[in-house]
Amino acid sequence: MESVLQERSAAEIKAVALKAYSRIADEWTLSGREAAALADMSQSTWKRARKPEFTGDLTRDQLLRLSAIVGIFKALDLYFEAPLAHRWVSLPNKGPEFDGAKPIDAMIAGGLPKILRVRTYLDALRGGM
C-alpha cells in the first residue's frame, strides 16, 4: 500500500511541476527550444511533457530545475510589476550573475547550478540583502 501511495505521490508531483512549468514557459514566452533546454529535455520530450497524459519520468535534476524555476517566477512576480516580471528573463542583465546576458541564456548555459544561483540572487534582492 505504501509503495502505491509513493508512486501516486510521485506522479502527482510530476504532473503539478510540469503544469506549472508549462504555464511559466508561456508567460515568459519561451521558445520550444528554450523551454526544453531550461528543463534539460529534448524538444520532442518537452512537447510530450506539456500534455496532461505524459507518462514519462523526470530525473531528480529536472524536478529540481522545475522547482527552482517556480521559485524564480514567484520572486519575479513579487519583486517586479507586470509586464517586467514576465519579460525579465529575456532582457539583457548587467547583474553579477549575468554579465550583460539574458537570464534565460545564462540559466540554460549554466544548468541547474546557475538556475539555483539565480533563484538565490532574486530571493536576496527581494529580501533586501
Coordinates of N, CA, C and O in Angstrom, one line a residue:
M1 N 0.8 -1.2 0.0 CA 0.0 0.0 0.0 C 0.9 1.3 0.0 O 0.6 2.2 -0.7
E2 N 1.9 1.3 0.8 CA 2.8 2.4 0.9 C 3.5 2.7 -0.4 O 3.6 3.9 -0.8
S3 N 3.9 1.6 -1.1 CA 4.5 1.8 -2.4 C 3.6 2.4 -3.4 O 4.0 3.3 -4.2
V4 N 2.3 2.0 -3.4 CA 1.3 2.6 -4.3 C 1.1 4.1 -4.0 O 1.1 4.9 -5.0
L5 N 1.1 4.4 -2.8 CA 0.9 5.8 -2.4 C 2.2 6.7 -2.8 O 2.0 7.8 -3.3
Q6 N 3.4 6.1 -2.7 CA 4.6 6.8 -3.1 C 4.6 7.0 -4.6 O 4.9 8.1 -5.1
E7 N 4.2 6.0 -5.4 CA 4.1 6.1 -6.8 C 3.1 7.1 -7.2 O 3.3 8.0 -8.1
R8 N 1.9 7.1 -6.6 CA 0.9 8.1 -6.9 C 1.4 9.5 -6.5 O 1.2 10.4 -7.3
S9 N 2.0 9.6 -5.4 CA 2.5 11.0 -5.0 C 3.6 11.5 -6.0 O 3.5 12.6 -6.3
A10 N 4.5 10.6 -6.4 CA 5.5 11.0 -7.4 C 4.8 11.4 -8.7 O 5.3 12.4 -9.3
A11 N 3.8 10.7 -9.1 CA 3.1 11.0 -10.4 C 2.4 12.4 -10.2 O 2.4 13.2 -11.2
E12 N 1.8 12.6 -9.1 CA 1.1 13.9 -8.9 C 2.1 15.1 -8.8 O 1.9 16.1 -9.4
I13 N 3.3 14.9 -8.2 CA 4.3 15.9 -8.1 C 4.8 16.2 -9.5 O 4.9 17.4 -9.9
K14 N 5.0 15.2 -10.3 CA 5.5 15.4 -11.7 C 4.5 16.2 -12.5 O 4.8 17.1 -13.2
A15 N 3.2 15.8 -12.4 CA 2.1 16.4 -13.1 C 2.0 17.9 -12.7 O 1.9 18.8 -13.6
V16 N 2.1 18.2 -11.5 CA 1.9 19.6 -11.0 C 3.1 20.4 -11.4 O 3.0 21.5 -11.9
A17 N 4.3 19.8 -11.3 CA 5.5 20.5 -11.7 C 5.5 20.9 -13.2 O 5.8 22.0 -13.6
L18 N 5.1 19.9 -14.0 CA 5.1 20.1 -15.5 C 4.0 21.1 -15.9 O 4.2 22.0 -16.7
K19 N 2.9 21.1 -15.2 CA 1.8 22.0 -15.5 C 2.2 23.5 -15.1 O 2.1 24.4 -15.9
A20 N 2.9 23.6 -14.0 CA 3.3 24.9 -13.5 C 4.4 25.4 -14.5 O 4.4 26.6 -14.9
Y21 N 5.4 24.6 -14.8 CA 6.4 25.0 -15.7 C 5.9 25.3 -17.1 O 6.4 26.3 -17.7
S22 N 4.9 24.6 -17.6 CA 4.4 24.9 -18.9 C 3.7 26.3 -18.9 O 3.9 27.1 -19.8
R23 N 3.0 26.6 -17.8 CA 2.4 28.0 -17.7 C 3.5 29.1 -17.6 O 3.3 30.1 -18.2
I24 N 4.6 28.8 -16.9 CA 5.7 29.7 -16.8 C 6.3 30.0 -18.1 O 6.6 31.1 -18.5
A25 N 6.6 28.9 -18.8 CA 7.2 29.0 -20.2 C 6.3 29.8 -21.1 O 6.8 30.7 -21.9
D26 N 5.0 29.7 -21.0 CA 4.1 30.5 -21.8 C 4.2 32.0 -21.3 O 4.2 32.9 -22.2
E27 N 4.1 32.2 -20.0 CA 4.2 33.6 -19.5 C 5.5 34.3 -19.9 O 5.5 35.5 -20.2
W28 N 6.6 33.6 -19.9 CA 7.9 34.1 -20.3 C 8.1 34.1 -21.8 O 9.1 34.6 -22.3
T29 N 7.1 33.6 -22.5 CA 7.2 33.5 -24.0 C 8.5 32.8 -24.4 O 9.1 33.3 -25.4
L30 N 8.8 31.7 -23.8 CA 10.0 30.9 -24.2 C 9.7 30.2 -25.5 O 8.6 29.7 -25.6
S31 N 10.7 30.1 -26.3 CA 10.5 29.2 -27.5 C 10.5 27.8 -27.0 O 10.9 27.5 -25.9
G32 N 10.1 26.9 -27.9 CA 10.2 25.4 -27.5 C 11.6 25.0 -27.2 O 11.8 24.2 -26.3
R33 N 12.6 25.5 -27.9 CA 14.0 25.2 -27.7 C 14.4 25.7 -26.3 O 15.0 24.9 -25.6
E34 N 14.0 26.9 -26.0 CA 14.4 27.5 -24.7 C 13.8 26.7 -23.5 O 14.4 26.4 -22.6
A35 N 12.5 26.5 -23.7 CA 11.8 25.8 -22.6 C 12.3 24.4 -22.4 O 12.5 23.9 -21.2
A36 N 12.6 23.7 -23.5 CA 13.2 22.3 -23.4 C 14.6 22.3 -22.7 O 14.9 21.6 -21.8
A37 N 15.4 23.3 -23.2 CA 16.8 23.3 -22.7 C 16.8 23.7 -21.2 O 17.6 23.2 -20.4
L38 N 16.0 24.7 -20.8 CA 15.9 25.1 -19.4 C 15.5 23.9 -18.5 O 16.0 23.8 -17.4
A39 N 14.6 23.1 -19.0 CA 14.1 21.9 -18.2 C 15.1 20.7 -18.4 O 14.8 19.6 -17.8
D40 N 16.1 20.8 -19.3 CA 17.0 19.7 -19.6 C 16.3 18.6 -20.2 O 16.5 17.4 -19.8
M41 N 15.6 18.9 -21.3 CA 14.9 17.9 -22.1 C 15.1 18.2 -23.5 O 15.5 19.3 -23.9
S42 N 14.9 17.1 -24.3 CA 14.9 17.3 -25.8 C 13.6 18.1 -26.1 O 12.7 18.1 -25.4
Q43 N 13.6 18.7 -27.3 CA 12.4 19.4 -27.7 C 11.2 18.4 -27.9 O 10.1 18.7 -27.5
S44 N 11.5 17.2 -28.4 CA 10.4 16.3 -28.6 C 9.9 15.8 -27.2 O 8.6 15.6 -27.0
T45 N 10.7 15.6 -26.2 CA 10.3 15.2 -24.9 C 9.4 16.4 -24.3 O 8.4 16.1 -23.7
W46 N 9.9 17.6 -24.5 CA 9.2 18.7 -23.9 C 7.8 18.8 -24.5 O 6.8 19.1 -23.8
K47 N 7.7 18.6 -25.8 CA 6.3 18.6 -26.5 C 5.4 17.6 -25.9 O 4.2 17.8 -25.6
R48 N 6.0 16.4 -25.6 CA 5.1 15.3 -24.9 C 4.9 15.7 -23.5 O 3.8 15.4 -23.0
A49 N 5.8 16.2 -22.8 CA 5.7 16.5 -21.4 C 4.6 17.6 -21.1 O 4.1 17.7 -20.0
R50 N 4.4 18.5 -22.1 CA 3.4 19.5 -21.9 C 2.0 19.0 -21.8 O 1.1 19.6 -21.4
K51 N 1.8 17.8 -22.3 CA 0.4 17.2 -22.4 C 0.1 16.5 -21.0 O 0.9 15.8 -20.5
P52 N -1.1 16.7 -20.6 CA -1.5 16.1 -19.3 C -1.4 14.6 -19.2 O -1.1 14.1 -18.1
E53 N -1.4 13.9 -20.3 CA -1.3 12.4 -20.2 C 0.1 11.9 -20.3 O 0.4 10.7 -20.4
F54 N 1.1 12.8 -20.2 CA 2.5 12.4 -20.2 C 2.8 11.4 -19.1 O 2.5 11.6 -18.0
T55 N 3.4 10.3 -19.5 CA 3.7 9.2 -18.6 C 5.2 9.0 -18.4 O 5.6 8.1 -17.6
G56 N 6.0 9.8 -19.0 CA 7.5 9.7 -18.9 C 7.9 10.1 -17.5 O 7.2 10.7 -16.7
D57 N 9.1 9.7 -17.2 CA 9.7 10.1 -15.9 C 10.5 11.4 -16.0 O 11.0 11.8 -17.1
L58 N 10.7 12.0 -14.8 CA 11.5 13.2 -14.7 C 12.7 12.8 -13.8 O 12.5 12.1 -12.8
T59 N 13.9 13.2 -14.1 CA 15.0 13.0 -13.3 C 14.9 13.9 -12.0 O 14.2 14.9 -12.0
R60 N 15.7 13.6 -11.1 CA 15.8 14.4 -9.9 C 16.3 15.8 -10.3 O 15.8 16.8 -9.8
D61 N 17.3 15.9 -11.2 CA 17.8 17.2 -11.7 C 16.6 18.0 -12.4 O 16.5 19.2 -12.1
Q62 N 15.8 17.3 -13.2 CA 14.7 18.0 -13.8 C 13.7 18.5 -12.8 O 13.2 19.7 -13.0
L63 N 13.4 17.7 -11.8 CA 12.4 18.2 -10.8 C 13.0 19.4 -10.0 O 12.3 20.3 -9.7
L64 N 14.3 19.3 -9.7 CA 14.9 20.4 -9.0 C 14.9 21.7 -9.9 O 14.6 22.8 -9.4
R65 N 15.2 21.5 -11.2 CA 15.1 22.7 -12.1 C 13.7 23.3 -12.1 O 13.5 24.5 -12.0
L66 N 12.7 22.5 -12.2 CA 11.3 23.0 -12.3 C 10.9 23.7 -11.0 O 10.3 24.7 -11.0
S67 N 11.3 23.1 -9.9 CA 11.0 23.7 -8.6 C 11.7 25.1 -8.4 O 11.1 26.0 -8.0
A68 N 13.0 25.1 -8.8 CA 13.7 26.4 -8.7 C 13.1 27.4 -9.7 O 13.0 28.6 -9.3
I69 N 12.7 27.0 -10.8 CA 12.1 27.9 -11.8 C 10.7 28.5 -11.3 O 10.4 29.7 -11.4
V70 N 10.0 27.6 -10.6 CA 8.7 28.1 -10.0 C 9.1 29.2 -8.9 O 8.4 30.3 -8.9
G71 N 10.1 29.0 -8.2 CA 10.6 30.0 -7.2 C 11.1 31.2 -7.8 O 10.8 32.3 -7.3
I72 N 11.8 31.1 -9.0 CA 12.2 32.3 -9.7 C 11.0 33.1 -10.2 O 10.9 34.3 -10.1
F73 N 10.0 32.4 -10.8 CA 8.8 33.0 -11.3 C 8.1 33.8 -10.2 O 7.7 34.9 -10.3
K74 N 8.0 33.1 -9.0 CA 7.3 33.8 -7.9 C 8.0 35.0 -7.4 O 7.4 36.0 -7.1
A75 N 9.4 34.9 -7.3 CA 10.2 36.0 -6.8 C 10.0 37.2 -7.8 O 9.9 38.3 -7.4
L76 N 10.1 36.9 -9.1 CA 9.9 38.0 -10.1 C 8.6 38.7 -10.0 O 8.5 39.9 -10.1
D77 N 7.5 37.9 -9.8 CA 6.2 38.4 -9.6 C 6.1 39.3 -8.3 O 5.3 40.3 -8.3
L78 N 6.8 38.9 -7.3 CA 6.8 39.7 -6.1 C 7.7 41.0 -6.2 O 7.3 42.0 -5.6
Y79 N 8.8 40.8 -6.9 CA 9.7 41.9 -7.0 C 9.4 43.0 -8.0 O 9.6 44.2 -7.8
F80 N 8.9 42.5 -9.1 CA 8.6 43.4 -10.2 C 7.1 43.5 -10.6 O 6.4 42.5 -10.3
E81 N 6.6 44.5 -11.2 CA 5.3 44.6 -11.6 C 5.2 44.1 -13.1 O 6.2 44.1 -13.8
A82 N 4.0 43.7 -13.5 CA 3.9 43.3 -14.9 C 4.0 44.5 -15.8 O 3.7 45.6 -15.3
P83 N 4.5 44.4 -16.9 CA 5.0 43.2 -17.6 C 6.4 42.9 -17.4 O 6.9 41.8 -17.9
L84 N 7.2 43.7 -16.6 CA 8.6 43.4 -16.4 C 8.8 42.1 -15.8 O 9.8 41.4 -16.1
A85 N 7.9 41.7 -14.9 CA 8.1 40.4 -14.2 C 8.2 39.2 -15.2 O 9.0 38.3 -15.0
H86 N 7.4 39.3 -16.3 CA 7.4 38.2 -17.2 C 8.4 38.4 -18.4 O 8.7 37.4 -19.1
R87 N 8.9 39.6 -18.5 CA 9.9 39.9 -19.6 C 11.4 39.8 -19.0 O 12.3 39.7 -19.8
W88 N 11.5 39.8 -17.7 CA 12.8 39.9 -17.1 C 13.8 38.9 -17.6 O 15.0 39.2 -17.9
V89 N 13.4 37.6 -17.7 CA 14.3 36.6 -18.1 C 14.8 36.7 -19.6 O 15.9 36.2 -19.9
S90 N 14.1 37.5 -20.4 CA 14.5 37.7 -21.8 C 15.2 39.0 -22.0 O 15.5 39.4 -23.2
L91 N 15.5 39.8 -21.0 CA 16.2 41.1 -21.1 C 17.6 41.0 -20.7 O 18.0 40.4 -19.7
P92 N 18.5 41.7 -21.5 CA 19.9 41.7 -21.1 C 20.0 42.2 -19.7 O 19.3 43.2 -19.3
N93 N 20.9 41.7 -18.9 CA 21.0 42.0 -17.5 C 22.5 42.2 -17.1 O 23.3 41.3 -17.4
K94 N 22.8 43.3 -16.5 CA 24.2 43.6 -16.1 C 24.5 43.2 -14.6 O 25.5 43.5 -14.1
G95 N 23.5 42.5 -14.0 CA 23.7 42.0 -12.7 C 24.8 41.0 -12.6 O 25.3 40.5 -13.6
P96 N 25.3 40.7 -11.4 CA 26.5 39.9 -11.2 C 26.4 38.5 -11.7 O 27.4 37.8 -12.0
E97 N 25.2 38.0 -11.9 CA 25.1 36.6 -12.4 C 25.0 36.5 -13.9 O 25.0 35.4 -14.4
F98 N 24.9 37.7 -14.6 CA 24.6 37.6 -16.0 C 25.6 38.3 -16.9 O 25.7 38.0 -18.1
D99 N 26.4 39.3 -16.4 CA 27.4 39.9 -17.3 C 26.9 40.4 -18.6 O 27.5 40.2 -19.6
G100 N 25.7 41.0 -18.6 CA 25.1 41.5 -19.8 C 24.2 40.5 -20.6 O 23.6 40.9 -21.6
A101 N 24.3 39.3 -20.2 CA 23.5 38.2 -21.0 C 22.0 38.2 -20.5 O 21.7 38.8 -19.4
K102 N 21.2 37.6 -21.3 CA 19.8 37.4 -20.8 C 19.8 36.3 -19.8 O 20.5 35.3 -19.9
P103 N 19.0 36.5 -18.7 CA 19.0 35.5 -17.7 C 18.6 34.1 -18.2 O 19.2 33.1 -17.8
I104 N 17.7 34.0 -19.2 CA 17.3 32.7 -19.8 C 18.5 32.1 -20.4 O 18.7 30.8 -20.2
D105 N 19.3 32.8 -21.1 CA 20.5 32.2 -21.8 C 21.5 31.8 -20.7 O 22.2 30.7 -20.9
A106 N 21.7 32.6 -19.7 CA 22.7 32.3 -18.6 C 22.2 31.0 -17.9 O 23.0 30.1 -17.6
M107 N 20.9 30.9 -17.6 CA 20.4 29.7 -16.9 C 20.5 28.4 -17.8 O 20.8 27.3 -17.3
I108 N 20.2 28.6 -19.1 CA 20.4 27.4 -20.0 C 21.8 27.0 -20.1 O 22.1 25.8 -19.9
A109 N 22.7 27.9 -20.2 CA 24.2 27.6 -20.3 C 24.7 27.0 -19.0 O 25.5 26.1 -19.1
G110 N 24.3 27.6 -17.9 CA 24.8 27.2 -16.6 C 24.1 26.0 -15.9 O 24.6 25.5 -14.9
G111 N 23.0 25.6 -16.5 CA 22.3 24.4 -15.9 C 21.8 24.6 -14.5 O 21.6 25.8 -14.1
L112 N 21.6 23.6 -13.8 CA 21.0 23.6 -12.5 C 21.8 24.5 -11.5 O 21.1 25.3 -10.8
P113 N 23.1 24.5 -11.5 CA 23.8 25.4 -10.6 C 23.5 26.8 -10.8 O 23.3 27.6 -9.9
K114 N 23.4 27.2 -12.1 CA 23.1 28.6 -12.4 C 21.6 29.0 -12.1 O 21.3 30.0 -11.5
I115 N 20.7 28.1 -12.4 CA 19.3 28.3 -12.0 C 19.2 28.5 -10.5 O 18.5 29.4 -10.1
L116 N 19.9 27.7 -9.7 CA 19.8 27.8 -8.3 C 20.4 29.2 -7.8 O 19.9 29.8 -6.9
R117 N 21.5 29.6 -8.5 CA 22.1 30.9 -8.1 C 21.2 32.0 -8.5 O 21.1 33.0 -7.7
V118 N 20.5 31.9 -9.6 CA 19.6 33.0 -10.0 C 18.4 33.0 -8.9 O 18.0 34.1 -8.5
R119 N 18.0 31.9 -8.5 CA 16.9 31.9 -7.5 C 17.4 32.5 -6.2 O 16.7 33.4 -5.6
T120 N 18.6 32.2 -5.8 CA 19.2 32.8 -4.6 C 19.4 34.3 -4.8 O 19.1 35.1 -3.9
Y121 N 19.8 34.7 -6.0 CA 20.0 36.1 -6.3 C 18.7 36.9 -6.2 O 18.7 38.0 -5.5
L122 N 17.7 36.4 -6.7 CA 16.4 37.1 -6.7 C 15.8 37.1 -5.3 O 15.2 38.1 -4.9
D123 N 16.0 36.0 -4.6 CA 15.5 36.0 -3.2 C 16.2 37.0 -2.3 O 15.6 37.7 -1.5
A124 N 17.5 37.2 -2.6 CA 18.3 38.2 -1.9 C 17.8 39.6 -2.3 O 17.7 40.5 -1.4
L125 N 17.5 39.9 -3.5 CA 17.0 41.2 -3.9 C 15.7 41.4 -3.3 O 15.4 42.5 -2.8
R126 N 14.8 40.4 -3.3 CA 13.5 40.6 -2.7 C 13.6 40.8 -1.2 O 12.8 41.6 -0.6
G127 N 14.6 40.2 -0.6 CA 14.7 40.3 0.9 C 15.5 41.5 1.3 O 15.6 41.7 2.5
G128 N 16.1 42.2 0.3 CA 16.8 43.4 0.7 C 18.2 43.1 1.2 O 18.8 43.9 1.9
M129 N 18.7 41.9 0.9 CA 20.1 41.5 1.4 C 21.2 42.2 0.6 O 21.1 42.4 -0.5

